[in-house]
Amino acid sequence: MNQSEHRRFTYSKTLIVGFGFLGISIIWPIFNQFIPLFLQAGNPQFESQLLAEGRAIPDVVGFGLAPSLALFIMTWDNLINIFIQPWVGARSDRTWTRFGRRKPWILIGLPIAVVGFVLLPFAPTALALAAFILITNFGMALFRSPTVAWLGDLFLPDDRSKANGVINLMGGIGSLLAFLGGGYLFNNFGRAAPFIAGAILMIVALAVAVWRVREPRQLVADTTAAPPRSVRENLRLLAGRADRSGLYVLLGILFWFIGFNALEAALSSFAVFSLGIAPGSAAIYSASISLSFILFALPAGMLGTKFGRRGVILAGLTGLAIVLGAAFFVIQGVATFIIVLVLGGLFWALVNVNSLPLVYDFGDEGQIGAFTGLYYFSSQLAAVIGPTLGGIVVDVMGDQYRWMFPFSAVFMVLALLVILRIRAAKQDVAQA
């Protein structure tokens, strides 16, 4: 079977690959919804704000930390991931065992991640919670890049936006299960239940992917001729090209993930500490963004295939900037909160589904894992910068989480300006 035949797009194959991303996507909504609440609940500033507005104080036990410190702790894992995920991605290009190329990294990292994740709700102190966060994310960092690199391994360039639409649809289903199931379990069975259930579902989803995905023995180009390059070397390679579009793509990814990750880390805190919504109910309402993303993930990939990834990403960034900027004034209760999340999920699908294929357009077909690692270098660096800066903004603005919406909108505008500077990608030219 030749390379093109092996990499032919089919929905059945793509759904199986999507189980890997579904497993990864189950973890983060539970993590981002409840860990910030555990860190900040009991802060008297939030309680006084809720009482002043006539809202109820949600019943959740926490460590009473300030927003800046709590959101900074949420980024500790990403400081490690900045270096681990690109390195693992590059190493997985040159890995081959009887299990495959990417699968060994899943088999190593998954047990570590599960142990750390299940321990999170039982942490007796903020320091113990931070340690369990590091364990969880160290394990996740060992297999996230290799799992996502299947997009490049198994699909031709012209099919990647469409395939990534299906894969992200599966990821959206994982997020939806996490939000709805996690909220229900938290409300009815306590703080540990979402974490235990999430760990079980992650194991099942990734087991399906490991069992059913058939990895190619050889990549498109020979990856054994030279040793793997470091992140710095890969960035230097992009910087040395006459066309700097690859660097602009990574910078755009940095900006839009700063905005998205800051808001994602703060969303439950806004719902609970600003709107007075119960923690479990806040998670259920937050499922609106995942449901919207699921509905638009596949159309977003098809639009990227038909009209070009760059243009579709620009449309998504424009929509996000408008919606997030307006959200500061619009959100006054549950209904307007859900409307903003639905619109945000729609526009985020246009951006997120087409972003990794755009990296591959300016990368190297023989270094799929390495360029997947560069994608995660930008996104994980953003996951450190975004919540940290956002937490400082919330502190400065009197512990008002509402300011996270215009903060995120600013970075969507910056991303838009950067993406405007890149030339049309090979795939985009083919559509013209």
PDB file of N, CA and C in Angstrom, residues 381-431:
ATOM      1  N   LEU A 381       2.923  28.011  25.960  1.00  0.00           N
ATOM      2  CA  LEU A 381       3.452  29.298  26.417  1.00  0.00           C
ATOM      3  C   LEU A 381       2.293  30.265  26.663  1.00  0.00           C
ATOM      4  N   ALA A 382       1.304  30.230  25.773  1.00  0.00           N
ATOM      5  CA  ALA A 382       0.109  31.058  25.955  1.00  0.00           C
ATOM      6  C   ALA A 382      -0.647  30.663  27.209  1.00  0.00           C
ATOM      7  N   ALA A 383      -0.658  29.348  27.516  1.00  0.00           N
ATOM      8  CA  ALA A 383      -1.371  28.882  28.702  1.00  0.00           C
ATOM      9  C   ALA A 383      -0.694  29.312  29.991  1.00  0.00           C
ATOM     10  N   VAL A 384       0.568  29.726  29.913  1.00  0.00           N
ATOM     11  CA  VAL A 384       1.257  30.324  31.060  1.00  0.00           C
ATOM     12  C   VAL A 384       0.981  31.824  31.118  1.00  0.00           C
ATOM     13  N   ILE A 385       1.154  32.486  29.980  1.00  0.00           N
ATOM     14  CA  ILE A 385       1.036  33.948  29.933  1.00  0.00           C
ATOM     15  C   ILE A 385      -0.414  34.391  30.151  1.00  0.00           C
ATOM     16  N   GLY A 386      -1.371  33.732  29.487  1.00  0.00           N
ATOM     17  CA  GLY A 386      -2.761  34.179  29.522  1.00  0.00           C
ATOM     18  C   GLY A 386      -3.361  34.218  30.915  1.00  0.00           C
ATOM     19  N   PRO A 387      -3.438  33.081  31.634  1.00  0.00           N
ATOM     20  CA  PRO A 387      -4.021  33.121  32.981  1.00  0.00           C
ATOM     21  C   PRO A 387      -3.240  34.001  33.952  1.00  0.00           C
ATOM     22  N   THR A 388      -1.905  34.034  33.810  1.00  0.00           N
ATOM     23  CA  THR A 388      -1.102  34.862  34.718  1.00  0.00           C
ATOM     24  C   THR A 388      -1.418  36.335  34.543  1.00  0.00           C
ATOM     25  N   LEU A 389      -1.378  36.814  33.292  1.00  0.00           N
ATOM     26  CA  LEU A 389      -1.708  38.223  33.037  1.00  0.00           C
ATOM     27  C   LEU A 389      -3.173  38.509  33.372  1.00  0.00           C
ATOM     28  N   GLY A 390      -4.043  37.578  33.007  1.00  0.00           N
ATOM     29  CA  GLY A 390      -5.463  37.770  33.305  1.00  0.00           C
ATOM     30  C   GLY A 390      -5.736  37.856  34.786  1.00  0.00           C
ATOM     31  N   GLY A 391      -5.071  37.010  35.580  1.00  0.00           N
ATOM     32  CA  GLY A 391      -5.239  37.065  37.031  1.00  0.00           C
ATOM     33  C   GLY A 391      -4.782  38.395  37.612  1.00  0.00           C
ATOM     34  N   ILE A 392      -3.697  38.937  37.068  1.00  0.00           N
ATOM     35  CA  ILE A 392      -3.215  40.244  37.520  1.00  0.00           C
ATOM     36  C   ILE A 392      -4.239  41.330  37.189  1.00  0.00           C
ATOM     37  N   VAL A 393      -4.820  41.242  35.969  1.00  0.00           N
ATOM     38  CA  VAL A 393      -5.847  42.220  35.577  1.00  0.00           C
ATOM     39  C   VAL A 393      -7.035  42.152  36.530  1.00  0.00           C
ATOM     40  N   VAL A 394      -7.478  40.946  36.875  1.00  0.00           N
ATOM     41  CA  VAL A 394      -8.609  40.791  37.798  1.00  0.00           C
ATOM     42  C   VAL A 394      -8.272  41.403  39.156  1.00  0.00           C
ATOM     43  N   ASP A 395      -7.061  41.146  39.649  1.00  0.00           N
ATOM     44  CA  ASP A 395      -6.637  41.747  40.921  1.00  0.00           C
ATOM     45  C   ASP A 395      -6.681  43.273  40.861  1.00  0.00           C
ATOM     46  N   VAL A 396      -6.090  43.816  39.805  1.00  0.00           N
ATOM     47  CA  VAL A 396      -5.998  45.283  39.665  1.00  0.00           C
ATOM     48  C   VAL A 396      -7.378  45.919  39.545  1.00  0.00           C
ATOM     49  N   MET A 397      -8.313  45.214  38.899  1.00  0.00           N
ATOM     50  CA  MET A 397      -9.654  45.751  38.684  1.00  0.00           C
ATOM     51  C   MET A 397     -10.612  45.376  39.814  1.00  0.00           C
ATOM     52  N   GLY A 398     -10.079  45.172  41.001  1.00  0.00           N
ATOM     53  CA  GLY A 398     -10.927  44.952  42.175  1.00  0.00           C
ATOM     54  C   GLY A 398     -11.555  43.579  42.248  1.00  0.00           C
ATOM     55  N   ASP A 399     -10.805  42.527  41.803  1.00  0.00           N
ATOM     56  CA  ASP A 399     -11.282  41.144  41.834  1.00  0.00           C
ATOM     57  C   ASP A 399     -12.559  40.948  41.018  1.00  0.00           C
ATOM     58  N   GLN A 400     -12.681  41.692  39.934  1.00  0.00           N
ATOM     59  CA  GLN A 400     -13.851  41.589  39.053  1.00  0.00           C
ATOM     60  C   GLN A 400     -13.490  40.754  37.834  1.00  0.00           C
ATOM     61  N   TYR A 401     -13.998  39.513  37.795  1.00  0.00           N
ATOM     62  CA  TYR A 401     -13.670  38.610  36.693  1.00  0.00           C
ATOM     63  C   TYR A 401     -14.281  39.032  35.366  1.00  0.00           C
ATOM     64  N   ARG A 402     -15.204  39.965  35.393  1.00  0.00           N
ATOM     65  CA  ARG A 402     -15.824  40.453  34.158  1.00  0.00           C
ATOM     66  C   ARG A 402     -14.782  41.037  33.197  1.00  0.00           C
ATOM     67  N   TRP A 403     -13.673  41.549  33.736  1.00  0.00           N
ATOM     68  CA  TRP A 403     -12.647  42.170  32.900  1.00  0.00           C
ATOM     69  C   TRP A 403     -11.896  41.162  32.033  1.00  0.00           C
ATOM     70  N   MET A 404     -12.086  39.864  32.287  1.00  0.00           N
ATOM     71  CA  MET A 404     -11.415  38.869  31.459  1.00  0.00           C
ATOM     72  C   MET A 404     -11.944  38.849  30.023  1.00  0.00           C
ATOM     73  N   PHE A 405     -13.160  39.300  29.827  1.00  0.00           N
ATOM     74  CA  PHE A 405     -13.724  39.281  28.469  1.00  0.00           C
ATOM     75  C   PHE A 405     -13.041  40.298  27.555  1.00  0.00           C
ATOM     76  N   PRO A 406     -12.929  41.588  27.937  1.00  0.00           N
ATOM     77  CA  PRO A 406     -12.189  42.509  27.065  1.00  0.00           C
ATOM     78  C   PRO A 406     -10.705  42.166  26.978  1.00  0.00           C
ATOM     79  N   PHE A 407     -10.136  41.609  28.056  1.00  0.00           N
ATOM     80  CA  PHE A 407      -8.745  41.164  28.019  1.00  0.00           C
ATOM     81  C   PHE A 407      -8.553  40.145  26.892  1.00  0.00           C
ATOM     82  N   SER A 408      -9.436  39.165  26.820  1.00  0.00           N
ATOM     83  CA  SER A 408      -9.338  38.140  25.782  1.00  0.00           C
ATOM     84  C   SER A 408      -9.588  38.736  24.396  1.00  0.00           C
ATOM     85  N   ALA A 409     -10.517  39.683  24.302  1.00  0.00           N
ATOM     86  CA  ALA A 409     -10.831  40.300  23.010  1.00  0.00           C
ATOM     87  C   ALA A 409      -9.612  41.009  22.429  1.00  0.00           C
ATOM     88  N   VAL A 410      -8.838  41.661  23.275  1.00  0.00           N
ATOM     89  CA  VAL A 410      -7.635  42.375  22.817  1.00  0.00           C
ATOM     90  C   VAL A 410      -6.661  41.408  22.148  1.00  0.00           C
ATOM     91  N   PHE A 411      -6.482  40.226  22.728  1.00  0.00           N
ATOM     92  CA  PHE A 411      -5.530  39.280  22.167  1.00  0.00           C
ATOM     93  C   PHE A 411      -6.067  38.620  20.900  1.00  0.00           C
ATOM     94  N   MET A 412      -7.375  38.531  20.750  1.00  0.00           N
ATOM     95  CA  MET A 412      -7.924  38.046  19.484  1.00  0.00           C
ATOM     96  C   MET A 412      -7.647  39.051  18.370  1.00  0.00           C
ATOM     97  N   VAL A 413      -7.714  40.336  18.686  1.00  0.00           N
ATOM     98  CA  VAL A 413      -7.394  41.378  17.705  1.00  0.00           C
ATOM     99  C   VAL A 413      -5.920  41.306  17.323  1.00  0.00           C
ATOM    100  N   LEU A 414      -5.030  41.123  18.318  1.00  0.00           N
ATOM    101  CA  LEU A 414      -3.603  41.000  18.027  1.00  0.00           C
ATOM    102  C   LEU A 414      -3.329  39.795  17.128  1.00  0.00           C
ATOM    103  N   ALA A 415      -4.001  38.675  17.402  1.00  0.00           N
ATOM    104  CA  ALA A 415      -3.836  37.484  16.571  1.00  0.00           C
ATOM    105  C   ALA A 415      -4.294  37.750  15.147  1.00  0.00           C
ATOM    106  N   LEU A 416      -5.406  38.443  15.009  1.00  0.00           N
ATOM    107  CA  LEU A 416      -5.929  38.774  13.686  1.00  0.00           C
ATOM    108  C   LEU A 416      -4.915  39.594  12.891  1.00  0.00           C
ATOM    109  N   LEU A 417      -4.310  40.585  13.533  1.00  0.00           N
ATOM    110  CA  LEU A 417      -3.335  41.441  12.856  1.00  0.00           C
ATOM    111  C   LEU A 417      -2.115  40.644  12.399  1.00  0.00           C
ATOM    112  N   VAL A 418      -1.711  39.646  13.194  1.00  0.00           N
ATOM    113  CA  VAL A 418      -0.554  38.826  12.830  1.00  0.00           C
ATOM    114  C   VAL A 418      -0.891  37.907  11.658  1.00  0.00           C
ATOM    115  N   ILE A 419      -2.049  37.253  11.707  1.00  0.00           N
ATOM    116  CA  ILE A 419      -2.424  36.316  10.641  1.00  0.00           C
ATOM    117  C   ILE A 419      -2.627  37.049   9.313  1.00  0.00           C
ATOM    118  N   LEU A 420      -3.007  38.320   9.370  1.00  0.00           N
ATOM    119  CA  LEU A 420      -3.111  39.108   8.140  1.00  0.00           C
ATOM    120  C   LEU A 420      -1.772  39.235   7.420  1.00  0.00           C
ATOM    121  N   ARG A 421      -0.666  39.039   8.154  1.00  0.00           N
ATOM    122  CA  ARG A 421       0.661  39.211   7.567  1.00  0.00           C
ATOM    123  C   ARG A 421       1.161  37.968   6.832  1.00  0.00           C
ATOM    124  N   ILE A 422       0.525  36.813   7.029  1.00  0.00           N
ATOM    125  CA  ILE A 422       1.042  35.619   6.371  1.00  0.00           C
ATOM    126  C   ILE A 422       0.530  35.546   4.943  1.00  0.00           C
ATOM    127  N   ARG A 423       1.345  34.930   4.084  1.00  0.00           N
ATOM    128  CA  ARG A 423       0.920  34.729   2.704  1.00  0.00           C
ATOM    129  C   ARG A 423      -0.052  33.541   2.668  1.00  0.00           C
ATOM    130  N   ALA A 424      -0.692  33.338   1.546  1.00  0.00           N
ATOM    131  CA  ALA A 424      -1.585  32.189   1.391  1.00  0.00           C
ATOM    132  C   ALA A 424      -0.776  30.905   1.484  1.00  0.00           C
ATOM    133  N   ALA A 425      -1.283  29.949   2.241  1.00  0.00           N
ATOM    134  CA  ALA A 425      -0.607  28.665   2.370  1.00  0.00           C
ATOM    135  C   ALA A 425      -0.788  27.840   1.094  1.00  0.00           C
ATOM    136  N   LYS A 426       0.020  26.769   0.957  1.00  0.00           N
ATOM    137  CA  LYS A 426      -0.070  25.911  -0.210  1.00  0.00           C
ATOM    138  C   LYS A 426      -1.500  25.392  -0.405  1.00  0.00           C
ATOM    139  N   GLN A 427      -2.110  24.977   0.707  1.00  0.00           N
ATOM    140  CA  GLN A 427      -3.459  24.436   0.631  1.00  0.00           C
ATOM    141  C   GLN A 427      -4.440  25.518   0.191  1.00  0.00           C
ATOM    142  N   ASP A 428      -4.238  26.765   0.685  1.00  0.00           N
ATOM    143  CA  ASP A 428      -5.133  27.856   0.332  1.00  0.00           C
ATOM    144  C   ASP A 428      -5.030  28.195  -1.150  1.00  0.00           C
ATOM    145  N   VAL A 429      -3.800  28.173  -1.676  1.00  0.00           N
ATOM    146  CA  VAL A 429      -3.598  28.461  -3.102  1.00  0.00           C
ATOM    147  C   VAL A 429      -4.312  27.419  -3.955  1.00  0.00           C
ATOM    148  N   ALA A 430      -4.287  26.176  -3.496  1.00  0.00           N
ATOM    149  CA  ALA A 430      -4.921  25.083  -4.245  1.00  0.00           C
ATOM    150  C   ALA A 430      -6.428  25.283  -4.360  1.00  0.00           C
ATOM    151  N   GLN A 431      -7.007  26.004  -3.380  1.00  0.00           N
ATOM    152  CA  GLN A 431      -8.464  26.231  -3.409  1.00  0.00           C
ATOM    153  C   GLN A 431      -8.837  27.357  -4.364  1.00  0.00           C
TER     154      GLN A 431
END
